[in-house]
XYZ file of C-alpha atoms in Angstrom:
621
model
C 18.095 -18.634 63.474
C 15.030 -16.547 62.554
C 13.204 -17.346 59.369
C 13.704 -14.573 56.783
C 10.565 -12.762 55.717
C 9.814 -10.734 52.577
C 7.413 -7.885 52.320
C 4.977 -7.546 49.421
C 7.082 -4.939 47.637
C 10.116 -7.239 47.573
C 8.021 -10.044 46.147
C 6.653 -7.779 43.454
C 10.155 -6.627 42.513
C 11.328 -10.209 42.244
C 8.333 -11.068 40.129
C 8.964 -8.156 37.814
C 12.603 -9.180 37.451
C 11.528 -12.380 35.706
C 10.824 -12.109 31.973
C 7.098 -12.158 31.317
C 5.259 -13.497 28.302
C 2.787 -10.986 26.920
C -0.675 -12.475 26.654
C -3.052 -11.310 23.921
C -5.688 -10.361 26.487
C -3.254 -7.911 28.071
C -3.112 -5.994 24.812
C -6.859 -6.256 24.372
C -7.947 -4.999 27.754
C -5.017 -2.747 28.601
C -4.010 -1.931 32.156
C -6.418 -2.265 34.992
C -5.936 1.339 36.072
C -6.257 2.867 32.589
C -9.303 3.271 30.343
C -9.519 0.285 28.020
C -8.971 0.765 24.275
C -11.852 -1.657 23.736
C -14.447 1.042 24.340
C -12.708 3.349 21.905
C -12.530 0.784 19.145
C -16.208 0.013 19.730
C -17.063 3.663 19.106
C -14.832 3.698 16.033
C -16.488 0.601 14.577
C -19.965 2.031 15.125
C -18.947 5.210 13.297
C -17.461 3.153 10.460
C -20.719 1.210 10.116
C -22.588 4.518 10.029
C -20.301 5.733 7.259
C -20.926 2.578 5.242
C -24.692 2.904 5.650
C -24.546 6.566 4.622
C -22.613 5.729 1.456
C -25.226 3.177 0.398
C -28.099 5.511 1.260
C -26.607 8.442 -0.671
C -26.212 6.309 -3.767
C -29.858 5.182 -3.586
C -31.170 8.720 -3.040
C -28.969 10.523 -5.551
C -26.825 13.534 -4.776
C -27.886 16.210 -7.302
C -30.867 17.370 -9.323
C -31.254 20.062 -11.976
C -32.920 23.323 -11.069
C -35.068 23.427 -14.228
C -36.070 19.751 -14.028
C -33.923 18.620 -16.963
C -32.449 15.129 -16.708
C -29.069 14.530 -15.092
C -26.914 11.737 -16.438
C -26.297 8.714 -14.278
C -22.815 7.934 -13.059
C -20.585 5.014 -13.981
C -22.156 1.931 -12.334
C -18.873 0.064 -11.752
C -17.282 3.116 -10.156
C -20.353 3.748 -8.003
C -20.315 0.162 -6.755
C -16.645 0.479 -5.853
C -17.246 3.806 -4.092
C -19.930 2.190 -1.927
C -18.070 -1.078 -1.365
C -14.899 0.444 0.083
C -16.406 2.010 3.247
C -18.457 -1.151 3.728
C -15.276 -3.226 3.444
C -13.446 -0.995 5.919
C -16.282 -1.299 8.447
C -16.455 -5.094 8.061
C -12.682 -5.523 8.420
C -12.579 -3.269 11.468
C -15.507 -5.047 13.117
C -13.978 -8.456 12.417
C -10.617 -7.352 13.796
C -12.152 -5.942 16.953
C -14.220 -9.095 17.467
C -11.079 -11.228 17.235
C -9.216 -9.079 19.750
C -6.996 -7.368 17.169
C -7.758 -3.945 18.615
C -4.563 -2.227 17.498
C -4.820 -3.500 13.910
C -8.518 -2.644 13.541
C -8.031 0.793 15.079
C -5.068 1.538 12.836
C -7.102 0.502 9.783
C -9.797 3.032 10.664
C -7.178 5.689 11.461
C -5.481 5.286 8.083
C -8.751 5.303 6.166
C -10.114 8.218 8.177
C -7.066 10.360 7.470
C -7.621 10.076 3.722
C -11.385 10.463 4.217
C -10.763 13.956 5.575
C -9.651 15.021 2.111
C -12.600 13.241 0.508
C -14.928 15.147 2.843
C -13.521 18.474 1.690
C -13.785 17.345 -1.925
C -17.471 16.568 -1.586
C -18.290 19.888 0.063
C -18.161 21.032 -3.562
C -21.420 19.119 -4.060
C -23.097 21.730 -1.889
C -21.324 24.791 -3.260
C -20.896 24.013 -6.983
C -22.060 20.499 -7.963
C -21.346 20.780 -11.681
C -17.634 21.352 -11.017
C -17.319 18.583 -8.424
C -16.691 16.015 -11.191
C -18.086 13.074 -9.218
C -18.610 11.062 -12.376
C -19.264 7.858 -10.464
C -22.407 9.482 -9.016
C -23.648 11.632 -11.899
C -22.597 13.148 -15.197
C -23.943 16.567 -16.217
C -25.603 16.466 -19.642
C -25.977 20.218 -20.031
C -24.927 23.458 -18.413
C -28.160 23.597 -16.416
C -27.787 24.625 -12.778
C -27.588 21.739 -10.336
C -28.668 21.610 -6.706
C -27.530 19.196 -4.041
C -30.160 16.826 -2.689
C -30.504 15.213 0.697
C -28.318 12.433 -0.684
C -25.351 14.801 -0.857
C -25.835 15.731 2.780
C -26.079 12.071 3.746
C -22.863 11.429 1.797
C -21.069 14.176 3.711
C -22.366 12.795 6.985
C -20.880 9.442 5.999
C -17.518 11.021 5.196
C -17.574 12.856 8.525
C -18.325 9.564 10.272
C -15.282 7.997 8.589
C -13.118 10.863 9.812
C -14.479 10.535 13.358
C -13.951 6.778 13.195
C -10.357 7.496 12.259
C -9.951 9.827 15.234
C -11.426 7.213 17.571
C -9.204 4.577 15.978
C -6.115 6.712 16.461
C -7.116 7.222 20.091
C -7.494 3.450 20.537
C -4.046 2.896 19.012
C -2.602 5.456 21.387
C -4.227 3.727 24.354
C -3.048 0.311 23.191
C 0.463 1.732 22.864
C 0.514 2.444 26.595
C -0.018 -1.213 27.426
C 2.682 -3.771 28.110
C 3.751 -5.840 25.138
C 3.128 -3.148 22.526
C 5.605 -3.729 19.688
C 6.480 -7.146 21.090
C 8.939 -9.323 19.182
C 10.266 -12.819 19.777
C 13.721 -11.374 19.085
C 14.678 -9.064 21.929
C 16.753 -6.743 19.746
C 13.632 -5.844 17.727
C 11.491 -4.881 20.718
C 10.770 -1.161 20.563
C 12.281 -0.884 17.088
C 10.467 1.022 14.336
C 8.564 -1.050 11.791
C 10.875 0.183 9.032
C 13.795 -1.541 10.710
C 11.874 -4.734 11.330
C 10.609 -5.279 7.789
C 13.857 -4.446 5.992
C 14.891 -1.708 3.560
C 13.118 -3.086 0.517
C 9.586 -3.144 1.890
C 10.184 0.131 3.735
C 11.317 1.813 0.523
C 8.342 0.476 -1.387
C 5.875 1.659 1.238
C 7.454 5.092 1.408
C 7.602 5.294 -2.382
C 3.912 4.506 -2.713
C 3.172 7.196 -0.156
C 5.085 9.730 -2.231
C 3.331 8.501 -5.382
C -0.032 9.007 -3.683
C 0.877 12.612 -2.918
C 1.963 13.208 -6.513
C -1.222 11.614 -7.864
C -3.443 13.772 -5.675
C -2.059 16.906 -7.304
C -2.654 15.513 -10.795
C -6.059 15.576 -12.477
C -8.148 12.424 -12.292
C -9.815 13.035 -15.658
C -9.143 14.272 -19.177
C -12.118 15.878 -20.880
C -13.002 17.325 -24.264
C -16.617 17.710 -23.181
C -17.629 21.399 -22.827
C -19.921 20.463 -19.931
C -17.441 18.350 -17.947
C -14.632 20.844 -17.428
C -11.406 19.471 -15.987
C -8.701 21.904 -14.891
C -5.385 21.492 -13.116
C -5.820 20.689 -9.433
C -4.301 23.986 -8.325
C -6.713 25.848 -10.604
C -9.806 23.910 -9.480
C -12.498 25.259 -7.131
C -11.186 25.724 -3.625
C -12.779 22.644 -2.059
C -11.614 20.407 -4.902
C -8.069 21.765 -4.777
C -7.736 21.678 -0.999
C -9.469 18.312 -0.687
C -7.200 16.723 -3.280
C -4.149 18.089 -1.526
C -5.302 16.774 1.840
C -5.883 13.312 0.331
C -2.314 13.125 -0.966
C -0.684 14.592 2.120
C -2.714 12.335 4.414
C -1.677 9.208 2.500
C 1.973 10.279 2.686
C 1.769 11.041 6.412
C 0.096 7.702 7.129
C 2.812 5.844 5.183
C 5.548 7.687 7.083
C 3.808 7.088 10.405
C 3.451 3.399 9.603
C 7.185 3.104 9.016
C 7.887 4.880 12.307
C 5.388 2.811 14.308
C 6.743 0.477 16.977
C 4.093 -2.133 16.179
C 4.107 -3.873 12.780
C 0.411 -4.729 13.190
C -0.430 -1.046 13.633
C 1.745 -0.147 10.658
C 0.034 -2.838 8.613
C -3.472 -1.694 9.486
C -2.723 1.988 8.880
C -1.169 1.300 5.495
C -4.085 -0.888 4.403
C -6.524 1.822 5.506
C -4.673 4.521 3.576
C -4.517 2.255 0.527
C -8.275 1.683 0.606
C -8.777 5.423 1.004
C -6.627 6.144 -2.049
C -8.567 3.572 -4.045
C -11.763 5.354 -3.015
C -10.274 8.542 -4.420
C -8.276 7.501 -7.484
C -9.479 3.958 -8.155
C -13.072 5.112 -8.336
C -11.964 7.953 -10.594
C -10.137 5.508 -12.851
C -13.209 3.307 -13.300
C -15.407 6.345 -13.835
C -13.053 7.819 -16.414
C -12.780 4.561 -18.338
C -16.514 3.867 -18.406
C -18.114 7.312 -18.539
C -18.141 7.492 -22.325
C -16.975 9.638 -25.192
C -14.947 12.804 -24.685
C -14.059 11.974 -21.068
C -11.252 9.666 -20.061
C -9.192 8.793 -17.005
C -6.298 11.134 -16.345
C -2.753 10.520 -15.183
C -3.722 11.133 -11.574
C -6.246 8.298 -11.643
C -3.663 5.826 -12.886
C -0.928 6.977 -10.491
C -3.309 7.111 -7.544
C -4.645 3.636 -8.241
C -1.120 2.241 -8.374
C -0.302 4.059 -5.140
C -3.454 2.767 -3.455
C -2.803 -0.817 -4.507
C 0.821 -0.474 -3.441
C -0.094 0.804 0.019
C -2.704 -1.937 0.338
C -0.352 -4.759 -0.675
C 2.598 -3.465 1.354
C 0.345 -3.078 4.372
C -1.072 -6.575 3.976
C 2.380 -8.191 3.956
C 4.055 -5.862 6.447
C 3.092 -7.650 9.661
C 3.785 -11.177 8.311
C 7.148 -10.060 6.931
C 8.080 -8.530 10.282
C 7.111 -11.749 12.072
C 9.166 -13.875 9.681
C 12.204 -11.618 9.986
C 11.886 -11.652 13.783
C 11.893 -15.448 13.834
C 14.819 -15.617 11.429
C 16.793 -13.146 13.518
C 16.115 -15.211 16.635
C 17.120 -18.421 14.872
C 20.348 -16.864 13.618
C 21.165 -15.626 17.107
C 20.556 -19.080 18.536
C 22.675 -20.673 15.812
C 25.537 -18.320 16.549
C 25.332 -19.175 20.220
C 25.506 -22.886 19.431
C 28.280 -22.360 16.909
C 26.127 -23.979 14.264
C 26.192 -21.199 11.735
C 27.730 -22.070 8.358
C 30.001 -20.029 6.180
C 28.900 -16.428 5.725
C 29.154 -16.520 1.958
C 26.532 -19.258 1.575
C 23.057 -17.922 0.995
C 19.935 -19.315 2.628
C 17.117 -21.006 0.728
C 15.130 -17.768 0.392
C 18.038 -15.941 -1.221
C 18.716 -18.888 -3.517
C 15.212 -18.676 -4.931
C 15.566 -14.941 -5.535
C 18.961 -15.501 -7.172
C 17.485 -18.105 -9.510
C 14.595 -15.819 -10.440
C 16.917 -12.867 -11.091
C 19.319 -15.030 -13.094
C 16.534 -16.465 -15.235
C 15.097 -13.020 -15.919
C 18.556 -11.668 -16.723
C 19.331 -14.462 -19.170
C 15.933 -13.937 -20.820
C 16.547 -10.192 -21.066
C 19.992 -10.708 -22.561
C 18.697 -13.214 -25.123
C 15.890 -10.870 -26.151
C 18.348 -7.986 -26.579
C 20.777 -10.095 -28.599
C 18.066 -11.586 -30.810
C 16.411 -8.208 -31.234
C 19.668 -6.616 -32.355
C 20.013 -9.275 -35.060
C 16.432 -9.054 -36.352
C 15.036 -6.219 -38.513
C 14.413 -3.186 -36.347
C 12.196 -1.492 -38.917
C 9.807 -2.696 -41.584
C 9.268 -0.717 -44.749
C 6.869 -0.820 -47.624
C 8.111 -1.976 -51.025
C 10.498 0.414 -52.671
C 11.554 2.136 -49.442
C 15.103 1.634 -48.248
C 15.440 0.238 -44.745
C 17.319 2.695 -42.492
C 20.389 1.210 -40.847
C 20.445 1.566 -37.059
C 24.007 1.166 -35.840
C 23.003 1.348 -32.177
C 22.001 -2.320 -32.399
C 25.711 -3.134 -32.202
C 25.870 -1.714 -28.682
C 22.706 -3.587 -27.716
C 24.327 -6.796 -28.943
C 27.332 -6.217 -26.671
C 25.173 -5.239 -23.692
C 22.968 -8.292 -24.169
C 25.923 -10.655 -24.144
C 27.347 -9.004 -21.023
C 23.979 -9.269 -19.278
C 23.780 -12.974 -20.106
C 27.316 -13.576 -18.818
C 26.541 -11.720 -15.609
C 23.202 -13.473 -15.060
C 24.249 -17.086 -15.594
C 26.244 -17.294 -12.303
C 23.074 -16.362 -10.422
C 21.698 -19.774 -11.343
C 24.445 -21.458 -9.287
C 24.281 -21.030 -5.526
C 28.074 -21.107 -5.146
C 28.529 -17.951 -7.223
C 25.163 -16.217 -6.938
C 25.800 -14.041 -3.887
C 29.129 -12.743 -5.139
C 27.888 -11.858 -8.636
C 24.418 -10.564 -7.776
C 25.579 -6.911 -7.314
C 26.875 -6.906 -10.900
C 23.439 -7.618 -12.324
C 21.830 -5.226 -9.822
C 23.627 -2.341 -11.546
C 24.449 -3.465 -15.065
C 20.813 -3.904 -16.086
C 20.768 -0.106 -16.264
C 23.588 -0.258 -18.824
C 21.559 -2.674 -20.938
C 18.494 -0.425 -20.763
C 20.611 2.610 -21.676
C 21.995 0.817 -24.749
C 18.504 -0.272 -25.826
C 17.171 3.270 -25.387
C 19.368 4.456 -28.271
C 17.727 1.932 -30.596
C 14.270 2.923 -29.418
C 15.042 6.576 -30.108
C 16.087 5.678 -33.640
C 12.837 3.759 -34.093
C 10.823 6.764 -32.927
C 12.580 9.016 -35.435
C 12.368 6.519 -38.297
C 8.635 5.982 -37.856
C 8.085 9.614 -38.828
C 9.137 8.571 -42.328
C 6.222 7.472 -44.468
C 6.128 3.734 -45.101
C 8.375 2.832 -42.164
C 7.073 0.779 -39.225
C 8.325 -1.094 -36.186
C 10.000 -4.420 -36.921
C 10.238 -7.620 -34.915
C 13.710 -6.716 -33.697
C 12.440 -3.536 -32.059
C 9.638 -5.470 -30.362
C 12.148 -8.004 -29.039
C 14.342 -5.197 -27.679
C 11.341 -3.586 -25.976
C 10.564 -6.937 -24.358
C 14.232 -7.180 -23.371
C 14.036 -3.788 -21.654
C 11.022 -4.940 -19.645
C 12.796 -8.183 -18.712
C 15.942 -6.249 -17.740
C 13.887 -3.998 -15.456
C 12.362 -7.068 -13.817
C 15.872 -8.457 -13.436
C 16.967 -5.355 -11.571
C 14.015 -5.570 -9.190
C 14.594 -9.266 -8.552
C 18.271 -8.580 -7.893
C 17.251 -6.035 -5.252
C 14.951 -8.607 -3.651
C 17.802 -11.111 -3.682
C 20.084 -8.589 -2.006
C 17.522 -8.020 0.724
C 17.244 -11.789 1.249
C 21.033 -12.043 1.456
C 21.076 -9.608 4.340
C 18.845 -12.003 6.260
C 21.608 -14.616 6.064
C 24.491 -12.535 7.406
C 25.342 -11.130 10.790
C 23.991 -7.571 10.908
C 24.224 -7.198 14.685
C 26.969 -4.614 14.254
C 26.243 -1.304 12.617
C 27.230 -0.976 8.987
C 30.034 1.528 8.528
C 30.735 3.659 5.529
C 34.267 3.392 4.191
C 35.281 6.994 3.592
C 38.055 6.220 1.108
C 35.875 3.979 -1.053
C 33.001 6.482 -0.832
C 35.198 9.381 -1.908
C 36.798 7.498 -4.780
C 33.457 6.046 -5.867
C 31.651 9.379 -5.847
C 34.491 11.039 -7.758
C 34.334 8.319 -10.378
C 30.523 8.521 -10.443
C 30.608 12.258 -11.090
C 33.084 11.798 -13.932
C 31.082 8.947 -15.415
C 27.826 10.879 -15.072
C 29.439 13.855 -16.818
C 30.515 11.591 -19.650
C 26.997 10.181 -19.927
C 25.541 13.677 -20.102
C 27.834 14.932 -22.875
C 28.020 13.709 -26.502
C 30.457 10.894 -27.307
C 31.085 12.219 -30.805
C 30.100 15.019 -33.111
C 29.585 15.088 -36.845
C 28.786 17.569 -39.539
C 25.150 16.420 -39.661
C 24.406 14.734 -36.335
C 25.589 14.627 -32.731
C 25.431 11.810 -30.222
C 22.891 12.027 -27.398
C 23.512 14.911 -25.008
C 21.632 16.804 -22.320
C 22.498 20.091 -23.998
C 20.054 19.508 -26.864
C 16.311 19.671 -26.298
C 13.949 17.962 -26.326
C 15.626 14.932 -24.792
C 15.109 11.655 -26.569
C 14.923 8.119 -25.274
C 18.689 7.765 -25.671
C 19.381 10.770 -23.442
C 16.963 9.590 -20.788
C 18.569 6.145 -20.850
C 22.019 7.607 -20.271
C 20.738 9.792 -17.423
C 19.151 6.733 -15.820
C 22.524 4.981 -15.936
C 24.189 8.095 -14.492
C 21.846 8.067 -11.511
C 22.498 4.349 -11.089
C 26.281 4.712 -10.890
C 25.996 7.511 -8.315
C 23.699 5.398 -6.139
C 25.975 2.398 -6.681
C 28.997 4.335 -5.442
C 27.190 5.209 -2.200
C 25.905 1.669 -1.665
C 29.302 0.120 -2.379
C 30.913 2.153 0.414
C 28.513 0.617 2.962
C 28.380 -2.884 1.480
C 30.572 -5.820 2.402
C 33.969 -5.680 0.746
C 33.403 -8.278 -1.971
C 29.889 -7.046 -2.795
C 31.048 -3.437 -3.022
C 33.915 -4.373 -5.312
C 31.599 -6.253 -7.682
C 29.123 -3.359 -7.681
C 31.850 -0.896 -8.645
C 33.098 -3.312 -11.296
C 29.615 -3.326 -12.806
C 29.848 0.459 -13.132
C 33.206 0.038 -14.897
C 31.737 -2.448 -17.391
C 28.673 -0.272 -17.978
C 30.963 2.674 -18.696
C 33.024 0.579 -21.116
C 29.904 -0.554 -22.984
C 28.784 3.034 -23.351
C 32.275 4.112 -24.403
C 32.143 1.399 -27.083
C 29.344 3.373 -28.705
C 31.976 5.746 -30.061
C 33.695 3.274 -32.420
C 30.562 1.171 -32.999
C 28.091 3.888 -33.983
C 30.061 7.001 -34.946
C 29.838 6.016 -38.624
C 26.274 7.331 -38.676
C 27.669 10.860 -38.491
C 29.399 12.624 -41.360
C 33.011 13.492 -40.567
C 32.786 12.211 -36.971
C 35.043 13.622 -34.292
C 35.604 12.652 -30.683
C 33.150 14.376 -28.373
C 33.729 15.979 -24.968
C 32.326 12.893 -23.156
C 35.259 10.610 -23.946
C 37.796 12.063 -21.501
C 35.520 12.121 -18.402
C 34.261 8.656 -19.323
C 37.771 7.217 -19.476
C 38.764 9.007 -16.268
C 35.609 7.831 -14.503
C 36.194 4.238 -15.570
C 39.752 4.353 -14.227
C 38.669 5.898 -10.919
C 35.888 3.345 -10.527
C 38.415 0.552 -11.131
C 40.630 1.984 -8.402
C 37.631 2.230 -6.062
C 36.764 -1.406 -6.794
C 40.323 -2.434 -5.890
C 40.179 -0.408 -2.670
C 36.893 -2.022 -1.738
C 38.282 -5.507 -2.325
C 41.124 -4.798 0.139
C 38.775 -3.951 2.999
C 38.085 -6.373 5.823
C 34.846 -8.189 5.071
C 31.892 -7.571 7.374
């Protein structure tokens, strides 16, 4: 019998049929028949180093001088140091990443930073056209209305910005080349291979990253400074000189686009690098402005845009830094869960893992603290008055007392692992009810302080602290919910229950209508309502709760049966607490009468209760 033979093509097909482990050098050097991304990242790093050197040189030379020889004020030293340090940091990080073979991460860092640098470049063109209106207070501060001319330092600065942009282009090109190689977007869990970063890091981190991108865009269209100085003129961004207006807009849009692109990227390391780069770019725009505004001196201060932009920059930076590690951890957990299911070793689905238990304990502790602060604050004096002045009575503290007790009762089970997962959705929504109740007291404090001799008491301070703690509780409950999803089988797509969604949304609309209208009317005062302007803290608190119940109705329809039922029950309890404001606080009005909010509130509570019952009857997922 003849010996079978195999040609080379058959051998290659058999070899390709076997699963291959992706080696780091494959990603570094790319395919043998394609141009290597290594050369592109080398060009990008050289350009980044040039940008860093230009930033330092421009600061040493100075960027403007007066035409008549009069002195020009120096900029804020701390802000100037930060403005120079950021491009240096970007160049160092990119060079270190490239040296260690992390081509995709280093290239993405330069791409993210370069995208934002494009807007900064347009901003600083104003140094050539109209320096006095450029408002680069970290570099100089005009002392008079004397004409200013750009120096060679301004041109060097623009060359540095242009180098950052070109480094970003080269970095993006290197990322594109790396994306053509085998193993791009690799994951130890096969189901995550080729999946967008947003799906691999979970909804919480994805939402935060996207939210910070949106915040960066908002900040860019808001002024970085507030000025009463007739020389330093600050106008709205849309009314600023063309290069300032367009440059600011490009900064915000670029940060938003980078954040969205990071979430859509198939490689968590690329998403991480791009987000970090955009965050550093935003800090170079808004963080530098914040330091300059705070340290420039009298009559000039940091504006809202500087604060928002700094928060956005830090958020993008932090989210980017943890994005790749979080994706790696979730990949390993998903693989471990799959292996456990195959071995039949998985425990009961209702038992949370150790990560979720820690989040539950943190949320429960914060919730108990918030409830105690609200209860204690409602019992302490809300206002302090000088001798001889009667202390106004604030009846809204009665509602805060009820809400505080409910929050404590809902938070205590989170401290016990057996009950934490099933009760966590209650706290995730009801904290909004506690904040809404406290907002009515805070509105009364604001009004009472307009009276001479009346000040804030210890009770009001405790309630304010309770509001902060309740907000933290809500965030921790969201984190706990995200951790819970890591401990359940999510291999099947989540389905929206149409009946629960319809009933929940109907109840949410009714409840939101009741929260928008007044609970009671009197001859001298009316309960909080959206129909009276300006809106007070109490109205804003009720609208916040209204938004929460609408979102809760949507989430409950996609959640597991028990979780959705508890979430809808939380909306019922929150509605009941608000409805209790009618008998508890209506005495503050003369000749009180039932307001138009009572009927939709009652109807909404009933519908929500029905939706909760329908959710409980569903088959658990």
